[in-house]
């Protein structure tokens, strides 16, 4: 009886921990661009913008090596071209796991494998072996004792749900019933999660004016424009919530256990062709920043309010070499030099006004580049900041932007002079933050990574780790301490 009680407590503990991890917003990294930064530069950009979760569209070994020892959580991908071979051969799957997963874990924090991308929609001829591919990879993970650390799933397109509204009536395309059922059984048996690519941009454009654009951009709707599911009477304030709920209802139609959904792709293009008038900087900025606010409130859609809608924004860089319309090349939130296309709120979380009592002083996002350069010149000159680390070849030189260099110089000045009246203002181009801006080998003055830390400074909060059901190594000591405490209390 005591053992049964312990197992029950253990399951409850893990369930509580999974919920406690909360919500996160990550980003996709595509590489189809002319001026692709080096892997080291990509990681420097991720760290400088405090991005903690990424999804790769392949398993680029150079980038996986660069991501080692960063704590950034990584979803790697089997490319669509590899799905057939892995689905037909367990040996090929084992080779893939050994080369791309076992060779990097635990130094690189790989938490999941995405098997293909929208396979059933884009390469339907591989559909019959998709479940086999997932099973073969999972068995290879088991053989490497990595199946508890790394989950296997496959991204679904919203195209597989022909009528997503009202969500309670939504079902998957029946053509793929047996394959989808096999995938859902696999996800349930392996305690994995459902990957969904959901783009309100396409939902809005293809609706031909049926839905208001405010609904697609997470903006408030007037009472006459509010959307209600007539079956459940749930109110849907955003198309994003409705899309995720449509997937939950489509899954439920197969009578399987509840499977948490992670949105592996969503976003809004900031530029488009003559017939893509809704692809604008203003709309992209509204969508992504409102998405971040929505996801980080830690709640789910109306049908599953306790399951966070963890999401990966598409995408880090603009992929100018991608085929198709202008919009397809214009989803990136950063240029290849690391500067923002528009003000992006993942950069500003935790910031306070210029003369606050925050631990670090950094450049304000969106500040005038000329004013930042003036502030940088003053800090490194009359301000006597130590700017050696932002010189060419030094740890903080990359990304080579005025904003990045100004942040380092501003902070060094602030750490040295705040005790004697120095402020974090620099003509309004600076803000204070409690988030440590250090990244890679670039350690900002005052970081707890150095010997001279500021009294009372908080450690950077890199956010919850992993999709529902995954636990990263940094959490294990605490978890096992809790388990041991429960076991002792039950056996006494």
CSV table of C-alpha atoms in Angstrom, one decimal:
chain,number,residue,atom,x,y,z
A,1,UNK,CA,0.0,0.0,0.0
A,2,UNK,CA,2.8,2.4,0.9
A,3,UNK,CA,4.5,1.7,-2.4
A,4,UNK,CA,1.3,2.4,-4.3
A,5,UNK,CA,0.9,5.6,-2.4
A,6,UNK,CA,4.4,6.6,-3.3
A,7,UNK,CA,3.8,5.9,-7.0
A,8,UNK,CA,0.7,8.1,-6.8
A,9,UNK,CA,2.5,10.9,-5.1
A,10,UNK,CA,5.4,10.5,-7.6
A,11,UNK,CA,3.0,10.9,-10.5
A,12,UNK,CA,1.3,13.9,-8.9
A,13,UNK,CA,4.7,15.5,-8.2
A,14,UNK,CA,5.8,15.2,-11.9
A,15,UNK,CA,2.4,16.5,-13.1
A,16,UNK,CA,2.7,19.5,-10.7
A,17,UNK,CA,6.3,20.1,-11.9
A,18,UNK,CA,5.2,20.0,-15.5
A,19,UNK,CA,2.5,22.6,-14.9
A,20,UNK,CA,4.8,24.7,-12.7
A,21,UNK,CA,7.3,25.0,-15.6
A,22,UNK,CA,4.8,27.5,-17.2
A,23,UNK,CA,4.8,28.9,-20.6
A,24,UNK,CA,7.6,29.9,-23.0
A,25,UNK,CA,8.0,31.5,-26.4
A,26,UNK,CA,10.8,30.2,-28.6
A,27,UNK,CA,11.9,30.8,-32.2
A,28,UNK,CA,12.5,28.9,-35.4
A,29,UNK,CA,15.9,29.1,-37.1
A,30,UNK,CA,15.9,28.8,-40.9
A,31,UNK,CA,19.1,28.9,-42.9
A,32,UNK,CA,18.0,29.7,-46.4
A,33,UNK,CA,19.5,33.2,-46.6
A,34,UNK,CA,22.3,34.8,-48.4
A,35,UNK,CA,24.3,36.2,-45.5
A,36,UNK,CA,23.8,33.5,-42.9
A,37,UNK,CA,25.9,34.3,-39.8
A,38,UNK,CA,28.3,31.6,-38.5
A,39,UNK,CA,26.9,29.2,-35.9
A,40,UNK,CA,28.8,31.1,-33.2
A,41,UNK,CA,27.3,34.4,-34.4
A,42,UNK,CA,23.8,32.8,-34.4
A,43,UNK,CA,24.2,31.7,-30.8
A,44,UNK,CA,25.6,35.1,-29.8
A,45,UNK,CA,22.5,36.7,-31.3
A,46,UNK,CA,20.2,34.2,-29.4
A,47,UNK,CA,22.0,34.9,-26.1
A,48,UNK,CA,22.0,38.7,-26.6
A,49,UNK,CA,18.3,38.7,-27.2
A,50,UNK,CA,17.7,36.3,-24.3
A,51,UNK,CA,16.0,33.6,-26.5
A,52,UNK,CA,15.9,30.3,-24.5
A,53,UNK,CA,14.1,27.9,-26.9
A,54,UNK,CA,14.8,27.2,-30.6
A,55,UNK,CA,13.7,24.8,-33.3
A,56,UNK,CA,16.0,23.9,-36.1
A,57,UNK,CA,14.7,22.7,-39.5
A,58,UNK,CA,17.5,20.1,-39.7
A,59,UNK,CA,20.2,18.8,-37.3
A,60,UNK,CA,23.1,21.0,-38.4
A,61,UNK,CA,26.0,19.6,-36.4
A,62,UNK,CA,28.0,22.9,-36.4
A,63,UNK,CA,25.1,24.8,-34.9
A,64,UNK,CA,24.4,22.0,-32.4
A,65,UNK,CA,28.0,22.3,-31.3
A,66,UNK,CA,27.8,26.1,-31.0
A,67,UNK,CA,24.7,25.6,-28.8
A,68,UNK,CA,26.5,23.4,-26.3
A,69,UNK,CA,26.7,24.7,-22.7
A,70,UNK,CA,24.2,27.5,-23.4
A,71,UNK,CA,21.1,25.9,-21.7
A,72,UNK,CA,19.1,26.9,-24.7
A,73,UNK,CA,16.5,24.2,-25.4
A,74,UNK,CA,16.7,22.8,-28.9
A,75,UNK,CA,14.2,20.9,-31.1
A,76,UNK,CA,16.1,19.3,-34.0
A,77,UNK,CA,14.4,18.1,-37.1
A,78,UNK,CA,14.5,15.2,-39.5
A,79,UNK,CA,14.2,16.8,-42.9
A,80,UNK,CA,11.4,15.7,-45.2
A,81,UNK,CA,14.0,14.2,-47.5
A,82,UNK,CA,15.1,11.9,-44.7
A,83,UNK,CA,11.7,10.6,-43.5
A,84,UNK,CA,11.4,7.8,-46.1
A,85,UNK,CA,14.8,6.3,-45.3
A,86,UNK,CA,14.3,6.5,-41.5
A,87,UNK,CA,10.8,5.1,-41.8
A,88,UNK,CA,12.0,2.1,-43.9
A,89,UNK,CA,15.1,1.3,-41.9
A,90,UNK,CA,15.6,1.0,-38.1
A,91,UNK,CA,19.4,1.0,-38.8
A,92,UNK,CA,19.2,4.3,-40.6
A,93,UNK,CA,17.2,5.7,-37.6
A,94,UNK,CA,19.8,4.5,-35.2
A,95,UNK,CA,22.6,6.1,-37.3
A,96,UNK,CA,20.7,9.3,-37.3
A,97,UNK,CA,20.3,9.3,-33.6
A,98,UNK,CA,23.9,8.5,-32.9
A,99,UNK,CA,25.1,11.2,-35.2
A,100,UNK,CA,22.7,14.0,-34.4
A,101,UNK,CA,21.5,13.4,-30.8
A,102,UNK,CA,23.7,11.1,-28.8
A,103,UNK,CA,26.9,12.9,-30.0
A,104,UNK,CA,25.6,16.2,-28.5
A,105,UNK,CA,23.5,15.4,-25.4
A,106,UNK,CA,23.8,16.5,-22.6
A,107,UNK,CA,26.2,19.4,-23.5
A,108,UNK,CA,23.6,20.6,-26.1
A,109,UNK,CA,20.2,20.7,-24.5
A,110,UNK,CA,18.2,18.8,-27.1
A,111,UNK,CA,14.7,18.1,-25.9
A,112,UNK,CA,12.7,16.9,-28.9
A,113,UNK,CA,12.9,15.7,-32.5
A,114,UNK,CA,10.5,17.0,-35.1
A,115,UNK,CA,10.1,14.2,-37.7
A,116,UNK,CA,9.7,16.1,-41.0
A,117,UNK,CA,7.6,19.3,-41.4
A,118,UNK,CA,3.9,19.0,-42.3
A,119,UNK,CA,4.7,15.6,-43.9
A,120,UNK,CA,1.0,14.7,-44.6
A,121,UNK,CA,0.4,18.0,-46.4
A,122,UNK,CA,3.7,18.5,-48.3
A,123,UNK,CA,5.0,15.0,-49.1
A,124,UNK,CA,2.0,12.7,-48.8
A,125,UNK,CA,3.9,9.8,-50.4
A,126,UNK,CA,5.9,9.6,-47.2
A,127,UNK,CA,2.8,9.5,-45.0
A,128,UNK,CA,2.5,5.7,-44.9
A,129,UNK,CA,5.9,5.4,-43.2
A,130,UNK,CA,5.7,8.4,-40.9
A,131,UNK,CA,4.6,6.4,-37.8
A,132,UNK,CA,7.3,3.9,-38.5
A,133,UNK,CA,9.9,6.7,-38.7
A,134,UNK,CA,8.8,8.0,-35.4
A,135,UNK,CA,8.9,4.6,-33.8
A,136,UNK,CA,12.3,3.8,-35.3
A,137,UNK,CA,13.7,7.0,-33.9
A,138,UNK,CA,12.1,6.4,-30.5
A,139,UNK,CA,13.5,2.9,-30.3
A,140,UNK,CA,17.0,4.2,-31.1
A,141,UNK,CA,16.6,6.8,-28.3
A,142,UNK,CA,15.7,4.0,-25.9
A,143,UNK,CA,18.8,2.1,-27.0
A,144,UNK,CA,20.8,5.2,-26.2
A,145,UNK,CA,19.0,5.7,-22.9
A,146,UNK,CA,17.8,9.1,-24.1
A,147,UNK,CA,14.0,8.5,-24.5
A,148,UNK,CA,13.2,10.3,-21.2
A,149,UNK,CA,15.2,13.3,-22.2
A,150,UNK,CA,14.3,13.6,-25.9
A,151,UNK,CA,10.7,13.4,-27.2
A,152,UNK,CA,9.7,12.5,-30.8
A,153,UNK,CA,6.8,14.2,-32.6
A,154,UNK,CA,5.9,15.5,-36.0
A,155,UNK,CA,4.5,19.0,-37.0
A,156,UNK,CA,0.9,19.1,-38.4
A,157,UNK,CA,-0.3,21.9,-40.7
A,158,UNK,CA,-3.7,23.5,-40.0
A,159,UNK,CA,-4.4,22.4,-43.6
A,160,UNK,CA,-5.3,19.0,-42.2
A,161,UNK,CA,-8.3,20.6,-40.4
A,162,UNK,CA,-10.5,21.6,-43.3
A,163,UNK,CA,-13.1,23.5,-41.1
A,164,UNK,CA,-11.4,24.9,-38.0
A,165,UNK,CA,-14.4,27.0,-36.9
A,166,UNK,CA,-16.3,26.5,-34.8
A,167,UNK,CA,-13.5,24.6,-33.0
A,168,UNK,CA,-15.9,22.1,-31.4
A,169,UNK,CA,-16.9,20.8,-34.8
A,170,UNK,CA,-13.3,20.6,-36.1
A,171,UNK,CA,-11.9,17.2,-37.3
A,172,UNK,CA,-8.8,16.1,-39.2
A,173,UNK,CA,-9.0,15.2,-42.9
A,174,UNK,CA,-10.4,11.7,-42.8
A,175,UNK,CA,-8.1,10.6,-45.7
A,176,UNK,CA,-5.4,10.3,-43.1
A,177,UNK,CA,-7.5,8.7,-40.3
A,178,UNK,CA,-5.4,5.6,-39.8
A,179,UNK,CA,-2.0,7.4,-39.9
A,180,UNK,CA,-3.2,10.2,-37.6
A,181,UNK,CA,-4.6,7.6,-35.1
A,182,UNK,CA,-1.2,5.8,-35.2
A,183,UNK,CA,0.6,9.1,-34.5
A,184,UNK,CA,-1.7,10.0,-31.6
A,185,UNK,CA,-1.2,6.5,-30.1
A,186,UNK,CA,2.5,7.0,-30.4
A,187,UNK,CA,2.5,10.4,-28.7
A,188,UNK,CA,0.3,9.0,-25.8
A,189,UNK,CA,2.5,6.0,-25.3
A,190,UNK,CA,5.8,7.9,-25.3
A,191,UNK,CA,4.4,10.9,-23.2
A,192,UNK,CA,5.2,13.2,-26.1
A,193,UNK,CA,3.3,16.3,-27.3
A,194,UNK,CA,1.5,17.3,-30.5
A,195,UNK,CA,3.3,19.7,-32.8
A,196,UNK,CA,1.0,22.2,-34.6
A,197,UNK,CA,1.9,24.9,-37.2
A,198,UNK,CA,-0.7,27.6,-36.9
A,199,UNK,CA,-0.6,30.8,-38.9
A,200,UNK,CA,-3.5,33.3,-38.3
A,201,UNK,CA,-2.0,35.3,-41.1
A,202,UNK,CA,-3.1,32.6,-43.6
A,203,UNK,CA,-6.4,32.0,-41.8
A,204,UNK,CA,-7.2,35.7,-42.1
A,205,UNK,CA,-6.1,36.2,-45.7
A,206,UNK,CA,-7.9,33.0,-46.9
A,207,UNK,CA,-11.1,34.0,-45.1
A,208,UNK,CA,-11.7,36.8,-47.6
A,209,UNK,CA,-13.0,39.3,-45.0
A,210,UNK,CA,-15.1,36.9,-43.0
A,211,UNK,CA,-12.9,37.5,-39.9
A,212,UNK,CA,-11.8,40.9,-38.8
A,213,UNK,CA,-8.1,41.6,-38.8
A,214,UNK,CA,-8.2,42.4,-35.1
A,215,UNK,CA,-9.2,38.8,-34.4
A,216,UNK,CA,-6.0,37.6,-36.2
A,217,UNK,CA,-3.8,40.1,-34.4
A,218,UNK,CA,-4.9,39.4,-30.8
A,219,UNK,CA,-6.6,42.9,-30.6
A,220,UNK,CA,-9.8,43.7,-28.7
A,221,UNK,CA,-13.0,43.0,-30.6
A,222,UNK,CA,-16.2,45.0,-30.3
A,223,UNK,CA,-19.2,43.1,-29.0
A,224,UNK,CA,-20.7,42.8,-32.5
A,225,UNK,CA,-17.4,41.2,-33.8
A,226,UNK,CA,-16.9,38.7,-31.0
A,227,UNK,CA,-16.8,35.1,-32.1
A,228,UNK,CA,-18.6,32.4,-30.1
A,229,UNK,CA,-18.7,28.6,-30.6
A,230,UNK,CA,-22.4,27.8,-30.8
A,231,UNK,CA,-21.9,24.4,-29.4
A,232,UNK,CA,-19.8,25.2,-26.3
A,233,UNK,CA,-20.6,29.0,-26.0
A,234,UNK,CA,-16.8,29.6,-25.6
A,235,UNK,CA,-15.8,33.1,-26.6
A,236,UNK,CA,-12.7,33.3,-28.9
A,237,UNK,CA,-10.8,36.5,-28.6
A,238,UNK,CA,-8.2,35.5,-31.1
A,239,UNK,CA,-7.9,33.2,-34.2
A,240,UNK,CA,-4.8,31.7,-32.6
A,241,UNK,CA,-6.8,30.4,-29.6
A,242,UNK,CA,-9.4,29.1,-32.0
A,243,UNK,CA,-6.8,27.3,-34.1
A,244,UNK,CA,-5.3,25.6,-31.1
A,245,UNK,CA,-8.7,24.5,-29.8
A,246,UNK,CA,-9.6,23.2,-33.2
A,247,UNK,CA,-6.6,20.9,-33.0
A,248,UNK,CA,-7.6,19.8,-29.4
A,249,UNK,CA,-11.1,18.9,-30.6
A,250,UNK,CA,-9.7,17.1,-33.7
A,251,UNK,CA,-7.5,15.0,-31.4
A,252,UNK,CA,-10.4,14.3,-29.0
A,253,UNK,CA,-12.4,12.9,-31.9
A,254,UNK,CA,-10.1,9.9,-31.8
A,255,UNK,CA,-10.9,9.1,-28.2
A,256,UNK,CA,-7.3,9.2,-27.0
A,257,UNK,CA,-5.9,10.6,-23.8
A,258,UNK,CA,-5.3,14.3,-23.7
A,259,UNK,CA,-2.1,15.3,-25.6
A,260,UNK,CA,-0.7,18.7,-24.9
A,261,UNK,CA,-0.1,20.9,-28.0
A,262,UNK,CA,3.0,22.9,-28.7
A,263,UNK,CA,2.8,25.4,-31.6
A,264,UNK,CA,6.0,24.8,-33.5
A,265,UNK,CA,5.4,27.5,-36.0
A,266,UNK,CA,3.4,30.8,-36.0
A,267,UNK,CA,4.2,34.3,-37.2
A,268,UNK,CA,3.3,37.2,-39.5
A,269,UNK,CA,5.3,38.5,-42.5
A,270,UNK,CA,6.5,42.1,-42.3
A,271,UNK,CA,6.7,42.6,-46.1
A,272,UNK,CA,4.8,41.4,-49.1
A,273,UNK,CA,4.1,41.8,-52.7
A,274,UNK,CA,1.5,44.1,-54.3
A,275,UNK,CA,-1.3,41.6,-53.5
A,276,UNK,CA,-0.1,41.0,-50.0
A,277,UNK,CA,-1.2,44.2,-48.4
A,278,UNK,CA,-1.6,42.8,-44.9
A,279,UNK,CA,2.0,41.8,-44.7
A,280,UNK,CA,3.3,44.9,-43.0
A,281,UNK,CA,5.8,45.8,-40.3
A,282,UNK,CA,3.0,47.2,-38.2
A,283,UNK,CA,0.9,44.0,-38.4
A,284,UNK,CA,4.0,41.8,-37.8
A,285,UNK,CA,5.0,43.8,-34.8
A,286,UNK,CA,1.5,43.7,-33.4
A,287,UNK,CA,1.0,40.0,-34.0
A,288,UNK,CA,4.3,38.7,-32.5
A,289,UNK,CA,4.3,41.0,-29.5
A,290,UNK,CA,0.6,40.3,-28.7
A,291,UNK,CA,1.4,36.6,-29.2
A,292,UNK,CA,4.2,36.8,-26.6
A,293,UNK,CA,1.9,38.5,-24.2
A,294,UNK,CA,-0.9,35.9,-24.8
A,295,UNK,CA,1.4,32.9,-24.4
A,296,UNK,CA,3.2,34.2,-21.3
A,297,UNK,CA,0.0,34.7,-19.4
A,298,UNK,CA,0.4,30.9,-18.8
A,299,UNK,CA,-3.1,29.9,-19.8
A,300,UNK,CA,-4.5,27.8,-22.6
A,301,UNK,CA,-7.4,28.1,-25.1
A,302,UNK,CA,-11.0,28.0,-23.8
A,303,UNK,CA,-11.3,24.2,-23.9
A,304,UNK,CA,-7.9,23.6,-22.1
A,305,UNK,CA,-7.4,26.7,-20.0
A,306,UNK,CA,-4.7,25.1,-17.7
A,307,UNK,CA,-2.4,24.0,-20.6
A,308,UNK,CA,-0.1,26.8,-21.7
A,309,UNK,CA,0.2,27.4,-25.4
A,310,UNK,CA,4.0,27.2,-25.7
A,311,UNK,CA,4.9,28.5,-29.1
A,312,UNK,CA,7.8,29.0,-31.5
A,313,UNK,CA,7.8,32.1,-33.7
A,314,UNK,CA,8.6,31.8,-37.3
A,315,UNK,CA,11.4,32.9,-37.6
A,316,UNK,CA,14.8,34.3,-36.5
A,317,UNK,CA,16.1,35.6,-39.8
A,318,UNK,CA,14.6,36.7,-43.1
A,319,UNK,CA,15.2,33.8,-45.6
A,320,UNK,CA,15.7,35.8,-48.8
A,321,UNK,CA,16.5,32.6,-50.8
A,322,UNK,CA,13.2,30.9,-50.1
A,323,UNK,CA,11.0,30.4,-53.2
A,324,UNK,CA,7.5,31.9,-53.4
A,325,UNK,CA,6.0,35.3,-52.8
A,326,UNK,CA,7.7,38.2,-51.0
A,327,UNK,CA,5.9,37.4,-47.8
A,328,UNK,CA,7.6,33.9,-47.6
A,329,UNK,CA,11.0,35.7,-47.4
A,330,UNK,CA,9.9,38.2,-44.8
A,331,UNK,CA,9.0,36.4,-41.6
A,332,UNK,CA,12.3,37.1,-39.8
A,333,UNK,CA,12.2,39.2,-36.6
A,334,UNK,CA,16.0,40.0,-36.9
A,335,UNK,CA,18.3,40.9,-39.7
A,336,UNK,CA,21.4,38.7,-40.1
A,337,UNK,CA,23.5,41.2,-38.1
A,338,UNK,CA,21.3,40.7,-35.1
A,339,UNK,CA,19.4,44.0,-35.2
A,340,UNK,CA,15.6,43.9,-34.8
A,341,UNK,CA,13.3,44.4,-37.8
A,342,UNK,CA,10.9,46.0,-35.4
A,343,UNK,CA,10.5,46.3,-31.6
A,344,UNK,CA,10.3,42.8,-30.4
A,345,UNK,CA,9.1,42.3,-26.8
A,346,UNK,CA,11.2,39.2,-26.0
A,347,UNK,CA,14.0,41.7,-25.9
A,348,UNK,CA,12.3,44.1,-23.4
A,349,UNK,CA,10.9,41.7,-20.8
A,350,UNK,CA,12.2,42.7,-17.4
A,351,UNK,CA,13.2,46.2,-18.4
A,352,UNK,CA,12.5,49.3,-16.3
A,353,UNK,CA,12.8,53.0,-16.9
A,354,UNK,CA,16.1,54.7,-17.4
A,355,UNK,CA,17.0,55.7,-13.8
A,356,UNK,CA,15.5,52.7,-12.1
A,357,UNK,CA,17.5,50.5,-9.6
A,358,UNK,CA,17.9,47.5,-12.0
A,359,UNK,CA,21.0,45.4,-11.9
A,360,UNK,CA,22.2,46.1,-15.4
A,361,UNK,CA,22.1,49.0,-17.8
A,362,UNK,CA,21.5,48.3,-21.5
A,363,UNK,CA,20.6,50.1,-24.7
A,364,UNK,CA,16.9,50.8,-25.2
A,365,UNK,CA,15.4,48.8,-28.0
A,366,UNK,CA,14.5,51.0,-31.0
A,367,UNK,CA,16.7,53.9,-29.8
A,368,UNK,CA,18.1,56.1,-32.6
A,369,UNK,CA,21.3,54.6,-33.9
A,370,UNK,CA,23.1,58.0,-34.0
A,371,UNK,CA,22.2,58.7,-30.4
A,372,UNK,CA,23.4,55.2,-29.4
A,373,UNK,CA,26.7,55.9,-31.1
A,374,UNK,CA,27.0,59.2,-29.3
A,375,UNK,CA,26.3,57.4,-26.0
A,376,UNK,CA,28.8,54.7,-26.9
A,377,UNK,CA,31.5,57.2,-27.7
A,378,UNK,CA,30.9,59.1,-24.5
A,379,UNK,CA,30.9,55.9,-22.3
A,380,UNK,CA,34.2,54.6,-23.8
A,381,UNK,CA,35.7,58.1,-23.7
A,382,UNK,CA,34.9,60.6,-21.0
A,383,UNK,CA,32.9,58.0,-19.1
A,384,UNK,CA,36.0,55.8,-18.8
A,385,UNK,CA,34.1,52.6,-19.4
A,386,UNK,CA,36.3,49.6,-20.1
A,387,UNK,CA,35.4,48.9,-23.7
A,388,UNK,CA,38.1,46.4,-24.6
A,389,UNK,CA,35.7,43.4,-24.7
A,390,UNK,CA,33.8,45.0,-27.7
A,391,UNK,CA,36.8,45.4,-29.9
A,392,UNK,CA,37.3,43.2,-32.9
A,393,UNK,CA,38.2,39.6,-32.0
A,394,UNK,CA,37.1,40.0,-28.4
A,395,UNK,CA,34.3,38.1,-26.6
A,396,UNK,CA,31.6,40.8,-26.9
A,397,UNK,CA,32.4,42.1,-30.4
A,398,UNK,CA,29.7,39.9,-32.0
A,399,UNK,CA,27.0,40.7,-32.9
A,400,UNK,CA,28.7,43.7,-34.4
A,401,UNK,CA,26.0,46.3,-33.9
A,402,UNK,CA,25.9,49.7,-32.2
A,403,UNK,CA,23.1,48.5,-30.0
A,404,UNK,CA,25.1,45.5,-28.7
A,405,UNK,CA,28.3,47.5,-28.2
A,406,UNK,CA,26.4,50.4,-26.5
A,407,UNK,CA,24.8,47.9,-24.1
A,408,UNK,CA,28.2,46.6,-22.9
A,409,UNK,CA,29.7,50.1,-22.6
A,410,UNK,CA,26.6,51.6,-20.9
A,411,UNK,CA,26.6,48.7,-18.4
A,412,UNK,CA,30.3,48.9,-17.6
A,413,UNK,CA,30.0,52.7,-16.9
A,414,UNK,CA,26.9,52.1,-14.8
A,415,UNK,CA,28.4,49.4,-12.7
A,416,UNK,CA,31.5,51.5,-12.0
A,417,UNK,CA,29.8,54.8,-11.4
A,418,UNK,CA,26.3,54.2,-10.0
A,419,UNK,CA,27.5,54.2,-6.4
A,420,UNK,CA,28.8,57.8,-6.8
A,421,UNK,CA,25.8,59.2,-8.7
A,422,UNK,CA,26.2,57.7,-12.2
A,423,UNK,CA,22.9,57.0,-13.9
A,424,UNK,CA,21.6,54.7,-16.6
A,425,UNK,CA,20.1,57.3,-19.0
A,426,UNK,CA,22.4,58.3,-21.8
A,427,UNK,CA,20.0,60.9,-23.2
A,428,UNK,CA,17.1,58.4,-23.0
A,429,UNK,CA,18.8,55.6,-25.0
A,430,UNK,CA,19.4,53.3,-22.0
A,431,UNK,CA,17.2,51.2,-19.7
A,432,UNK,CA,17.9,49.2,-16.5
A,433,UNK,CA,17.0,45.5,-16.4
A,434,UNK,CA,17.2,42.7,-13.8
A,435,UNK,CA,17.9,40.2,-16.6
A,436,UNK,CA,21.7,39.4,-17.0
A,437,UNK,CA,22.6,40.4,-20.6
A,438,UNK,CA,25.7,38.2,-20.6
A,439,UNK,CA,25.8,35.6,-23.4
A,440,UNK,CA,28.3,32.9,-24.4
A,441,UNK,CA,31.8,34.0,-23.3
A,442,UNK,CA,30.7,37.7,-23.2
A,443,UNK,CA,30.3,38.4,-19.5
A,444,UNK,CA,28.8,41.8,-18.6
A,445,UNK,CA,30.3,43.7,-15.7
A,446,UNK,CA,28.3,42.9,-12.6
A,447,UNK,CA,27.2,39.5,-13.7
A,448,UNK,CA,27.3,36.7,-11.1
A,449,UNK,CA,29.4,34.9,-13.6
A,450,UNK,CA,32.2,37.2,-12.5
A,451,UNK,CA,33.8,37.7,-9.1
A,452,UNK,CA,32.3,41.2,-8.6
A,453,UNK,CA,28.6,40.7,-8.3
A,454,UNK,CA,26.1,43.3,-7.1
A,455,UNK,CA,24.5,42.8,-3.7
A,456,UNK,CA,20.9,41.7,-4.1
A,457,UNK,CA,21.0,41.2,-7.9
A,458,UNK,CA,18.8,38.5,-9.2
A,459,UNK,CA,20.0,35.8,-11.5
A,460,UNK,CA,18.6,35.9,-15.0
A,461,UNK,CA,15.3,34.1,-15.4
A,462,UNK,CA,15.7,32.1,-18.6
A,463,UNK,CA,12.1,30.8,-18.3
A,464,UNK,CA,10.5,27.4,-18.1
A,465,UNK,CA,12.5,24.6,-19.6
A,466,UNK,CA,10.9,22.3,-22.2
A,467,UNK,CA,7.6,21.4,-23.6
A,468,UNK,CA,5.0,19.7,-21.4
A,469,UNK,CA,6.4,16.4,-20.1
A,470,UNK,CA,10.1,17.2,-20.5
A,471,UNK,CA,12.5,17.9,-17.7
A,472,UNK,CA,15.9,19.4,-18.3
A,473,UNK,CA,19.1,18.3,-16.4
A,474,UNK,CA,19.3,21.5,-14.4
A,475,UNK,CA,16.0,20.6,-12.6
A,476,UNK,CA,16.9,17.1,-11.7
A,477,UNK,CA,18.6,17.6,-8.4
A,478,UNK,CA,15.6,19.5,-7.0
A,479,UNK,CA,13.2,16.9,-8.4
A,480,UNK,CA,15.1,13.9,-6.9
A,481,UNK,CA,15.3,15.7,-3.6
A,482,UNK,CA,11.5,16.0,-3.6
A,483,UNK,CA,11.1,12.3,-4.5
A,484,UNK,CA,13.5,11.3,-1.8
A,485,UNK,CA,11.7,13.3,0.8
A,486,UNK,CA,8.3,11.8,-0.2
A,487,UNK,CA,9.8,8.2,-0.1
A,488,UNK,CA,11.3,8.7,3.4
A,489,UNK,CA,8.0,10.1,4.7
A,490,UNK,CA,6.1,7.2,3.4
A,491,UNK,CA,8.5,4.5,4.7
A,492,UNK,CA,8.8,5.9,8.2
